[in-house]
Amino acid sequence: MSARRWAAGLGGATVLALTAGCGMLGIGGGEEDKSDEDRLLSILNESNRIESELVTAEHRIVQNCLEEAGFTVHEPYSFQAWEPYEQESLSGGYPHEEFLIDPEEAKEYGFGAWADSAEAQENGEAEEYWTAQEEQWEEEEGGEEWVEPDTTDWDALDPGEQYDWYVAYQGAEYTENMNGTRDSYISMMSEEELTEEEYEALEEGATEEEVVEDEGEISVEEEEYVEPKPGGCQLEMIEALYGEPTLVEETFEDDEGGNYSYWTYRPENPTYGTGEEDTMYDGINAEYAAAMGDLQSKYLDCITERGYADFDFDEWGSLPVRMWLNEIYYDGVPEDERMVSYGDSDMELPALPDDMPADYAAKKAFEIQTAVDFGECGEETGYADASEKAYDEASVEAYVAVEDELYAWQQDMQDALTKAQEMLDQ
């Protein structure tokens, strides 16, 4: 779809915002053309605005339907405002930021992995660290603290009334799948306590797995979940704006396998990608890896000389240093007994240092030195600047490749938004 055809479907202010000075409609007025990144950012931020407005309109349509049925109090988490996100760059972040951090922060905090340790959480250091990090983020990014929605009116409803609202909202099948039967929901939400036998029965039902015996071997049956089709007022909104929802099936590629099927209805943003298809971000990672290959080898040589051998870059172009440090603090502790656990448990990590001390303070000092060493290798190789350049170039190339698809997607979203506004004006 051409830029002219796409722009014609948007409001005048939007067209001006996207075309001023860039010559998309041939009316640049002598101003210097925008860079590819600036043009693409304008498109993405317009996408965010349209999507935010459309979600808000969807919520209002569903609420009107519920109120016409007599439900005037709504479960607040289901209709939270979706504020449009203002992107300032195509990348949003760089792979090297996971292992190359501000030198002063490295000297004071290391990577912050120590804050996930049991000792730091028990002695209060973790709380102090995360509070300082949050304050710094708010100062640098202007971040606003998320406010919990007010649930006073919802909580005042009888559990039976809440359940009836869920049925009106998404249908009986969907509600039972998500919240159990009406009786079980009322029992769960009331002050009645389960007996020990009832609790054990529920727990047994939740963990029960079917097994198949084959020549003495026991195998766990592949997990498969099919989301119930939404019903009620939500389905009415979907059918009015988009037609019938579509069932999408995805396959897990982990050791146990399994399938997960869910319903979708809103036009799919071409930058997201779904299922087993390669996404735009797969392409970015591949281009980035090709551009950074030689420098990555030099960087690994540098940290190896400083005593950090056997590291390797992951598929996203980063180093699993935080995961490795997590192992240092939890050496020998089973996954289910750790206070914090994250990352891919199957990833190959370097061996722990033979002379790693047992006490927490020494481990924290080791982490800080690691962060300093990693940063110095970044300076010696010029890694951060090269990484930013390579990732930015890969991002521009990837977004340009889907630019026409983005125009078409925006037009589909705008058509749905126009239809939603007409419904709300009736």
Short mmCIF file of C-alpha atoms in Angstrom, two decimals:
data_model
loop_
_atom_site.label_atom_id
_atom_site.label_comp_id
_atom_site.label_asym_id
_atom_site.label_seq_id
_atom_site.Cartn_x
_atom_site.Cartn_y
_atom_site.Cartn_z
CA MET A 1 0.00 0.00 0.00
CA SER A 2 1.38 3.41 -0.92
CA ALA A 3 1.99 6.15 1.64
CA ARG A 4 -0.53 8.39 -0.17
CA ARG A 5 -3.34 5.79 0.04
CA TRP A 6 -2.57 5.06 3.71
CA ALA A 7 -2.40 8.73 4.72
CA ALA A 8 -5.76 9.43 3.09
CA GLY A 9 -7.44 7.19 5.63
CA LEU A 10 -6.13 9.08 8.66
CA GLY A 11 -7.06 12.35 10.27
CA GLY A 12 -5.55 15.62 9.09
CA ALA A 13 -3.40 16.12 12.19
CA THR A 14 -1.95 12.65 11.78
CA VAL A 15 -1.13 13.23 8.12
CA LEU A 16 0.65 16.46 9.00
CA ALA A 17 2.62 14.77 11.77
CA LEU A 18 3.78 12.02 9.45
CA THR A 19 4.46 14.05 6.31
CA ALA A 20 5.84 17.38 7.51
CA GLY A 21 9.37 17.77 6.18
CA CYS A 22 9.72 14.20 4.88
CA GLY A 23 8.18 14.55 1.43
CA MET A 24 5.99 11.43 1.69
CA LEU A 25 3.27 13.22 -0.27
CA GLY A 26 5.69 15.28 -2.32
CA ILE A 27 5.04 18.46 -0.29
CA GLY A 28 8.26 18.69 1.68
CA GLY A 29 8.22 22.48 1.36
CA GLY A 30 11.98 22.60 0.97
CA GLU A 31 12.62 21.22 4.45
CA GLU A 32 15.32 18.61 4.91
CA ASP A 33 13.99 15.06 4.54
CA LYS A 34 13.59 13.00 7.68
CA SER A 35 15.92 10.06 8.24
CA ASP A 36 14.55 6.56 7.77
CA GLU A 37 14.54 6.12 11.54
CA ASP A 38 12.59 9.34 12.19
CA ARG A 39 10.02 8.43 9.54
CA LEU A 40 9.61 4.92 10.91
CA LEU A 41 9.31 6.20 14.47
CA SER A 42 6.46 8.46 13.38
CA ILE A 43 4.70 5.46 11.86
CA LEU A 44 5.22 3.30 14.98
CA ASN A 45 4.02 5.98 17.37
CA GLU A 46 0.96 6.51 15.21
CA SER A 47 0.39 2.74 15.41
CA ASN A 48 0.58 2.91 19.20
CA ARG A 49 -1.94 5.75 19.28
CA ILE A 50 -4.45 3.98 17.04
CA GLU A 51 -4.15 0.74 18.99
CA SER A 52 -4.65 2.57 22.30
CA GLU A 53 -7.76 4.34 21.01
CA LEU A 54 -9.17 1.13 19.57
CA VAL A 55 -8.69 -0.85 22.80
CA THR A 56 -10.38 1.98 24.74
CA ALA A 57 -13.31 1.91 22.32
CA GLU A 58 -13.57 -1.89 22.61
CA HIS A 59 -13.77 -1.59 26.38
CA ARG A 60 -16.51 1.03 26.18
CA ILE A 61 -18.58 -1.09 23.76
CA VAL A 62 -18.35 -4.11 26.07
CA GLN A 63 -19.21 -2.00 29.11
CA ASN A 64 -22.28 -0.58 27.33
CA CYS A 65 -23.40 -4.13 26.52
CA LEU A 66 -22.97 -5.20 30.15
CA GLU A 67 -24.79 -2.16 31.48
CA GLU A 68 -27.69 -2.77 29.13
CA ALA A 69 -27.91 -6.23 30.74
CA GLY A 70 -28.02 -4.67 34.21
CA PHE A 71 -24.34 -4.96 35.24
CA THR A 72 -23.32 -1.45 36.28
CA VAL A 73 -20.22 -2.39 38.33
CA HIS A 74 -17.30 -3.81 36.36
CA GLU A 75 -14.29 -5.88 37.34
CA PRO A 76 -11.66 -3.09 37.14
CA TYR A 77 -8.67 -5.08 35.91
CA SER A 78 -10.53 -6.11 32.75
CA PHE A 79 -10.83 -2.53 31.50
CA GLN A 80 -7.59 -0.83 32.48
CA ALA A 81 -6.58 2.14 30.36
CA TRP A 82 -4.01 1.41 27.69
CA GLU A 83 -1.95 4.56 27.29
CA PRO A 84 -0.08 4.90 23.99
CA TYR A 85 3.64 4.27 24.35
CA GLU A 86 5.88 6.96 22.85
CA GLN A 87 8.88 5.28 21.24
CA GLU A 88 12.06 7.33 21.03
CA SER A 89 14.11 4.82 19.06
CA LEU A 90 13.52 1.77 16.91
CA SER A 91 15.75 -0.44 19.01
CA GLY A 92 14.36 0.27 22.46
CA GLY A 93 17.54 -1.21 23.92
CA TYR A 94 20.74 -2.96 22.90
CA PRO A 95 22.01 -6.51 23.56
CA HIS A 96 25.25 -5.27 25.11
CA GLU A 97 23.40 -3.37 27.85
CA GLU A 98 23.01 -6.66 29.71
CA PHE A 99 26.74 -7.00 30.29
CA LEU A 100 28.20 -3.51 29.70
CA ILE A 101 26.86 -1.08 32.29
CA ASP A 102 27.73 2.40 33.49
CA PRO A 103 31.26 2.33 34.98
CA GLU A 104 30.26 4.11 38.18
CA GLU A 105 27.29 1.80 38.69
CA ALA A 106 29.53 -1.20 38.05
CA LYS A 107 31.94 -0.08 40.79
CA GLU A 108 29.12 0.43 43.29
CA TYR A 109 26.59 -2.29 42.49
CA GLY A 110 28.17 -4.70 40.05
CA PHE A 111 25.39 -6.19 37.93
CA GLY A 112 22.95 -6.18 40.84
CA ALA A 113 22.74 -9.99 40.84
CA TRP A 114 23.66 -10.02 44.52
CA ALA A 115 20.30 -8.35 45.23
CA ASP A 116 18.61 -11.60 44.16
CA SER A 117 20.50 -13.64 46.74
CA ALA A 118 18.93 -14.93 49.93
CA GLU A 119 21.46 -13.04 52.07
CA ALA A 120 20.72 -9.66 50.46
CA GLN A 121 16.98 -10.13 50.81
CA GLU A 122 17.33 -11.10 54.45
CA ASN A 123 19.71 -8.30 55.50
CA GLY A 124 17.76 -5.51 53.75
CA GLU A 125 20.36 -4.67 51.09
CA ALA A 126 18.11 -5.93 48.30
CA GLU A 127 15.23 -3.64 49.27
CA GLU A 128 17.56 -0.62 49.42
CA TYR A 129 19.02 -1.49 46.01
CA TRP A 130 15.69 -1.91 44.23
CA THR A 131 14.32 1.28 45.79
CA ALA A 132 17.36 3.20 44.51
CA GLN A 133 17.00 1.61 41.07
CA GLU A 134 13.34 2.59 40.86
CA GLU A 135 14.09 6.17 41.88
CA GLN A 136 16.85 6.37 39.28
CA TRP A 137 14.53 5.01 36.59
CA GLU A 138 11.82 7.52 37.44
CA GLU A 139 14.34 10.36 37.35
CA GLU A 140 15.92 9.34 34.04
CA GLU A 141 12.86 8.07 32.19
CA GLY A 142 10.13 10.10 33.80
CA GLY A 143 8.38 6.86 34.64
CA GLU A 144 5.10 7.05 36.49
CA GLU A 145 4.30 4.57 39.20
CA TRP A 146 1.55 2.18 38.20
CA VAL A 147 -1.55 2.70 40.30
CA GLU A 148 -3.69 -0.26 41.27
CA PRO A 149 -7.28 0.18 40.05
CA ASP A 150 -9.89 0.89 42.69
CA THR A 151 -11.70 -2.38 43.45
CA THR A 152 -13.98 -1.08 46.23
CA ASP A 153 -17.26 -1.35 44.32
CA TRP A 154 -16.33 -4.71 42.79
CA ASP A 155 -15.28 -6.18 46.13
CA ALA A 156 -18.60 -5.10 47.62
CA LEU A 157 -20.50 -7.37 45.22
CA ASP A 158 -21.68 -10.78 46.32
CA PRO A 159 -19.46 -13.55 44.79
CA GLY A 160 -22.48 -14.83 42.91
CA GLU A 161 -22.97 -11.40 41.32
CA GLN A 162 -19.31 -11.31 40.34
CA TYR A 163 -19.60 -14.70 38.69
CA ASP A 164 -22.71 -13.64 36.79
CA TRP A 165 -20.78 -10.61 35.55
CA TYR A 166 -17.99 -12.84 34.21
CA VAL A 167 -20.56 -14.98 32.37
CA ALA A 168 -22.16 -11.89 30.83
CA TYR A 169 -18.73 -10.59 29.89
CA GLN A 170 -17.13 -13.66 28.26
CA GLY A 171 -19.69 -16.45 28.31
CA ALA A 172 -20.36 -19.47 30.53
CA GLU A 173 -17.75 -21.81 28.99
CA TYR A 174 -14.95 -19.28 29.17
CA THR A 175 -15.86 -18.28 32.72
CA GLU A 176 -15.98 -21.85 33.98
CA ASN A 177 -12.60 -22.57 32.40
CA MET A 178 -11.00 -19.52 34.00
CA ASN A 179 -12.84 -19.31 37.32
CA GLY A 180 -14.32 -22.74 37.94
CA THR A 181 -18.00 -23.48 38.41
CA ARG A 182 -20.32 -20.94 39.99
CA ASP A 183 -20.48 -22.92 43.24
CA SER A 184 -16.71 -23.34 43.47
CA TYR A 185 -16.15 -19.64 42.77
CA ILE A 186 -18.63 -18.61 45.44
CA SER A 187 -17.00 -21.01 47.89
CA MET A 188 -13.52 -19.75 47.03
CA MET A 189 -14.46 -16.07 47.31
CA SER A 190 -16.51 -16.45 50.47
CA GLU A 191 -15.14 -16.76 53.99
CA GLU A 192 -15.84 -20.47 54.04
CA GLU A 193 -12.66 -22.49 54.46
CA LEU A 194 -12.04 -25.78 52.72
CA THR A 195 -11.64 -28.85 54.84
CA GLU A 196 -8.27 -30.60 54.71
CA GLU A 197 -9.82 -33.39 52.62
CA GLU A 198 -11.33 -30.89 50.13
CA TYR A 199 -8.03 -29.03 49.81
CA GLU A 200 -6.09 -32.26 49.18
CA ALA A 201 -8.65 -33.30 46.57
CA LEU A 202 -8.25 -29.99 44.73
CA GLU A 203 -4.47 -30.20 44.90
CA GLU A 204 -4.48 -33.78 43.65
CA GLY A 205 -6.72 -32.83 40.74
CA ALA A 206 -4.47 -29.92 39.79
CA THR A 207 -1.28 -31.99 39.69
CA GLU A 208 -2.63 -35.25 38.30
CA GLU A 209 -0.91 -36.31 35.05
CA GLU A 210 -1.84 -39.11 32.71
CA VAL A 211 0.99 -41.57 32.02
CA VAL A 212 1.36 -44.21 29.37
CA GLU A 213 3.38 -47.36 30.01
CA ASP A 214 5.34 -48.68 27.05
CA GLU A 215 7.69 -51.63 27.55
CA GLY A 216 8.50 -50.63 31.07
CA GLU A 217 8.96 -46.90 30.26
CA ILE A 218 6.64 -44.22 31.56
CA SER A 219 6.09 -41.11 29.45
CA VAL A 220 4.11 -37.98 30.29
CA GLU A 221 1.38 -37.27 27.79
CA GLU A 222 1.99 -34.10 25.78
CA GLU A 223 0.29 -31.09 27.30
CA GLU A 224 -2.40 -29.48 25.18
CA TYR A 225 -4.56 -26.50 26.07
CA VAL A 226 -7.34 -25.06 23.95
CA GLU A 227 -8.70 -21.73 25.14
CA PRO A 228 -12.50 -21.70 25.16
CA LYS A 229 -14.07 -19.42 22.57
CA PRO A 230 -15.05 -16.13 24.23
CA GLY A 231 -18.75 -15.44 24.48
CA GLY A 232 -21.06 -12.88 26.04
CA CYS A 233 -20.56 -9.17 25.46
CA GLN A 234 -16.95 -9.64 24.45
CA LEU A 235 -17.94 -11.89 21.54
CA GLU A 236 -20.64 -9.40 20.50
CA MET A 237 -17.99 -6.67 20.32
CA ILE A 238 -15.59 -8.91 18.38
CA GLU A 239 -18.20 -9.93 15.81
CA ALA A 240 -19.38 -6.33 15.37
CA LEU A 241 -15.89 -4.94 14.75
CA TYR A 242 -13.89 -7.83 13.28
CA GLY A 243 -16.18 -10.73 12.37
CA GLU A 244 -15.60 -14.22 13.76
CA PRO A 245 -12.52 -14.68 15.99
CA THR A 246 -9.77 -17.04 14.78
CA LEU A 247 -8.34 -19.98 16.72
CA VAL A 248 -4.52 -19.97 16.60
CA GLU A 249 -2.46 -23.04 17.55
CA GLU A 250 1.11 -22.79 18.75
CA THR A 251 3.53 -25.61 19.54
CA PHE A 252 6.01 -25.60 22.41
CA GLU A 253 9.48 -26.72 21.40
CA ASP A 254 10.64 -27.62 24.91
CA ASP A 255 11.50 -31.11 26.20
CA GLU A 256 7.89 -32.03 26.98
CA GLY A 257 6.34 -30.49 23.88
CA GLY A 258 2.67 -29.67 23.74
CA ASN A 259 0.26 -27.31 22.03
CA TYR A 260 -1.49 -24.12 23.11
CA SER A 261 -4.46 -22.75 21.18
CA TYR A 262 -6.00 -19.34 21.72
CA TRP A 263 -8.49 -17.01 20.04
CA THR A 264 -7.48 -13.82 18.27
CA TYR A 265 -9.55 -11.17 16.56
CA ARG A 266 -7.79 -7.81 16.23
CA PRO A 267 -5.61 -7.34 13.08
CA GLU A 268 -2.13 -8.71 13.79
CA ASN A 269 0.61 -6.08 13.90
CA PRO A 270 3.17 -7.21 11.27
CA THR A 271 6.06 -6.40 13.60
CA TYR A 272 4.92 -8.88 16.25
CA GLY A 273 4.90 -12.26 14.54
CA THR A 274 3.15 -15.32 15.95
CA GLY A 275 3.58 -19.05 16.28
CA GLU A 276 6.54 -20.74 14.63
CA GLU A 277 7.04 -18.06 11.98
CA ASP A 278 10.22 -16.03 11.97
CA THR A 279 9.50 -12.62 13.39
CA MET A 280 10.95 -9.29 12.39
CA TYR A 281 13.12 -9.51 15.51
CA ASP A 282 14.62 -12.80 14.36
CA GLY A 283 15.85 -10.93 11.30
CA ILE A 284 17.26 -8.12 13.41
CA ASN A 285 19.15 -10.58 15.61
CA ALA A 286 20.57 -12.39 12.58
CA GLU A 287 21.77 -9.17 10.90
CA TYR A 288 23.22 -7.94 14.18
CA ALA A 289 25.07 -11.20 14.82
CA ALA A 290 26.59 -11.13 11.32
CA ALA A 291 27.80 -7.55 11.79
CA MET A 292 29.22 -8.16 15.28
CA GLY A 293 30.85 -11.58 14.79
CA ASP A 294 34.50 -10.48 14.62
CA LEU A 295 34.18 -7.96 17.44
CA GLN A 296 32.40 -10.50 19.63
CA SER A 297 35.41 -12.81 19.25
CA LYS A 298 37.76 -10.00 20.28
CA TYR A 299 35.59 -9.21 23.28
CA LEU A 300 35.53 -12.85 24.42
CA ASP A 301 39.31 -12.98 24.07
CA CYS A 302 39.56 -9.91 26.31
CA ILE A 303 37.42 -11.27 29.15
CA THR A 304 39.11 -14.68 28.86
CA GLU A 305 42.46 -13.01 29.49
CA ARG A 306 40.95 -11.49 32.64
CA GLY A 307 39.90 -14.90 33.93
CA TYR A 308 36.36 -15.27 32.55
CA ALA A 309 36.68 -18.19 30.17
CA ASP A 310 34.05 -20.20 28.28
CA PHE A 311 31.47 -17.45 27.88
CA ASP A 312 29.56 -17.35 24.61
CA PHE A 313 27.01 -14.98 23.12
CA ASP A 314 23.40 -16.15 23.11
CA GLU A 315 20.95 -15.95 20.21
CA TRP A 316 20.07 -12.36 21.16
CA GLY A 317 23.68 -11.19 21.09
CA SER A 318 24.10 -10.93 24.84
CA LEU A 319 26.16 -12.73 27.47
CA PRO A 320 24.46 -14.74 30.26
CA VAL A 321 26.51 -13.10 33.01
CA ARG A 322 23.53 -12.46 35.31
CA MET A 323 22.45 -16.09 35.06
CA TRP A 324 26.02 -17.20 35.77
CA LEU A 325 26.24 -14.95 38.83
CA ASN A 326 22.91 -16.31 39.99
CA GLU A 327 24.54 -19.74 40.05
CA ILE A 328 27.37 -18.36 42.18
CA TYR A 329 24.96 -17.22 44.87
CA TYR A 330 22.84 -20.37 44.65
CA ASP A 331 25.52 -22.98 44.01
CA GLY A 332 24.08 -26.39 44.89
CA VAL A 333 20.61 -25.05 45.76
CA PRO A 334 17.75 -26.76 43.82
CA GLU A 335 15.67 -24.55 41.54
CA ASP A 336 12.52 -24.90 43.63
CA GLU A 337 14.33 -23.77 46.79
CA ARG A 338 15.83 -20.58 45.34
CA MET A 339 14.35 -17.23 46.36
CA VAL A 340 14.85 -15.93 42.80
CA SER A 341 15.30 -18.00 39.66
CA TYR A 342 15.30 -16.83 36.07
CA GLY A 343 16.67 -17.54 32.62
CA ASP A 344 16.93 -20.62 30.43
CA SER A 345 17.85 -23.53 32.69
CA ASP A 346 19.18 -25.47 29.66
CA MET A 347 21.71 -22.82 28.66
CA GLU A 348 25.35 -23.83 28.84
CA LEU A 349 27.10 -21.65 31.45
CA PRO A 350 30.81 -21.35 32.27
CA ALA A 351 32.01 -23.42 35.21
CA LEU A 352 32.02 -21.67 38.58
CA PRO A 353 35.44 -20.42 39.73
CA ASP A 354 37.38 -23.05 41.67
CA ASP A 355 38.43 -20.50 44.28
CA MET A 356 34.99 -18.93 44.74
CA PRO A 357 34.63 -17.97 48.43
CA ALA A 358 31.66 -19.20 50.42
CA ASP A 359 30.70 -15.95 52.18
CA TYR A 360 28.24 -13.50 50.65
CA ALA A 361 30.39 -10.35 51.02
CA ALA A 362 33.26 -11.90 49.08
CA LYS A 363 30.92 -13.12 46.35
CA LYS A 364 29.46 -9.63 46.05
CA ALA A 365 32.97 -8.16 45.76
CA PHE A 366 33.73 -10.73 43.04
CA GLU A 367 30.60 -9.67 41.15
CA ILE A 368 31.56 -6.00 41.32
CA GLN A 369 35.03 -6.78 39.96
CA THR A 370 33.43 -8.85 37.19
CA ALA A 371 31.27 -5.89 36.15
CA VAL A 372 34.31 -3.61 36.14
CA ASP A 373 36.36 -6.09 34.08
CA PHE A 374 33.58 -6.63 31.55
CA GLY A 375 33.20 -2.86 31.20
CA GLU A 376 36.93 -2.31 30.67
CA CYS A 377 36.95 -4.92 27.92
CA GLY A 378 34.05 -3.05 26.35
CA GLU A 379 36.11 0.15 26.38
CA GLU A 380 39.21 -1.57 24.96
CA THR A 381 37.32 -3.07 22.04
CA GLY A 382 34.94 -0.17 21.37
CA TYR A 383 32.14 -2.70 21.73
CA ALA A 384 29.24 -0.48 22.84
CA ASP A 385 29.50 2.05 19.99
CA ALA A 386 29.83 -0.69 17.39
CA SER A 387 26.92 -2.59 18.91
CA GLU A 388 24.60 0.42 18.85
CA LYS A 389 25.47 1.16 15.23
CA ALA A 390 24.96 -2.44 14.11
CA TYR A 391 21.69 -2.86 15.98
CA ASP A 392 20.28 0.47 14.77
CA GLU A 393 21.12 -0.37 11.16
CA ALA A 394 19.56 -3.85 11.47
CA SER A 395 16.43 -2.34 13.04
CA VAL A 396 15.97 0.26 10.29
CA GLU A 397 16.39 -2.42 7.63
CA ALA A 398 13.83 -4.69 9.32
CA TYR A 399 11.22 -1.96 9.77
CA VAL A 400 11.64 -0.72 6.21
CA ALA A 401 10.94 -4.28 5.04
CA VAL A 402 7.51 -4.28 6.73
CA GLU A 403 6.68 -0.60 6.14
CA ASP A 404 3.99 -1.24 3.53
CA GLU A 405 2.47 -3.95 5.74
CA LEU A 406 2.39 -1.46 8.61
CA TYR A 407 0.51 1.04 6.44
CA ALA A 408 -2.06 -1.64 5.56
CA TRP A 409 -2.36 -2.74 9.19
CA GLN A 410 -2.91 0.84 10.34
CA GLN A 411 -5.67 1.23 7.76
CA ASP A 412 -7.38 -1.94 9.02
CA MET A 413 -7.11 -0.67 12.60
CA GLN A 414 -8.40 2.76 11.59
CA ASP A 415 -11.38 1.14 9.84
CA ALA A 416 -12.19 -0.80 13.02
CA LEU A 417 -11.81 2.37 15.11
CA THR A 418 -14.18 4.26 12.81
CA LYS A 419 -16.73 1.44 13.11
CA ALA A 420 -16.34 1.43 16.91
CA GLN A 421 -16.89 5.18 17.12
CA GLU A 422 -20.03 4.85 15.01
CA MET A 423 -21.34 2.19 17.39
CA LEU A 424 -20.63 4.38 20.42
CA ASP A 425 -22.35 7.38 18.78
CA GLN A 426 -25.62 5.49 18.28
#
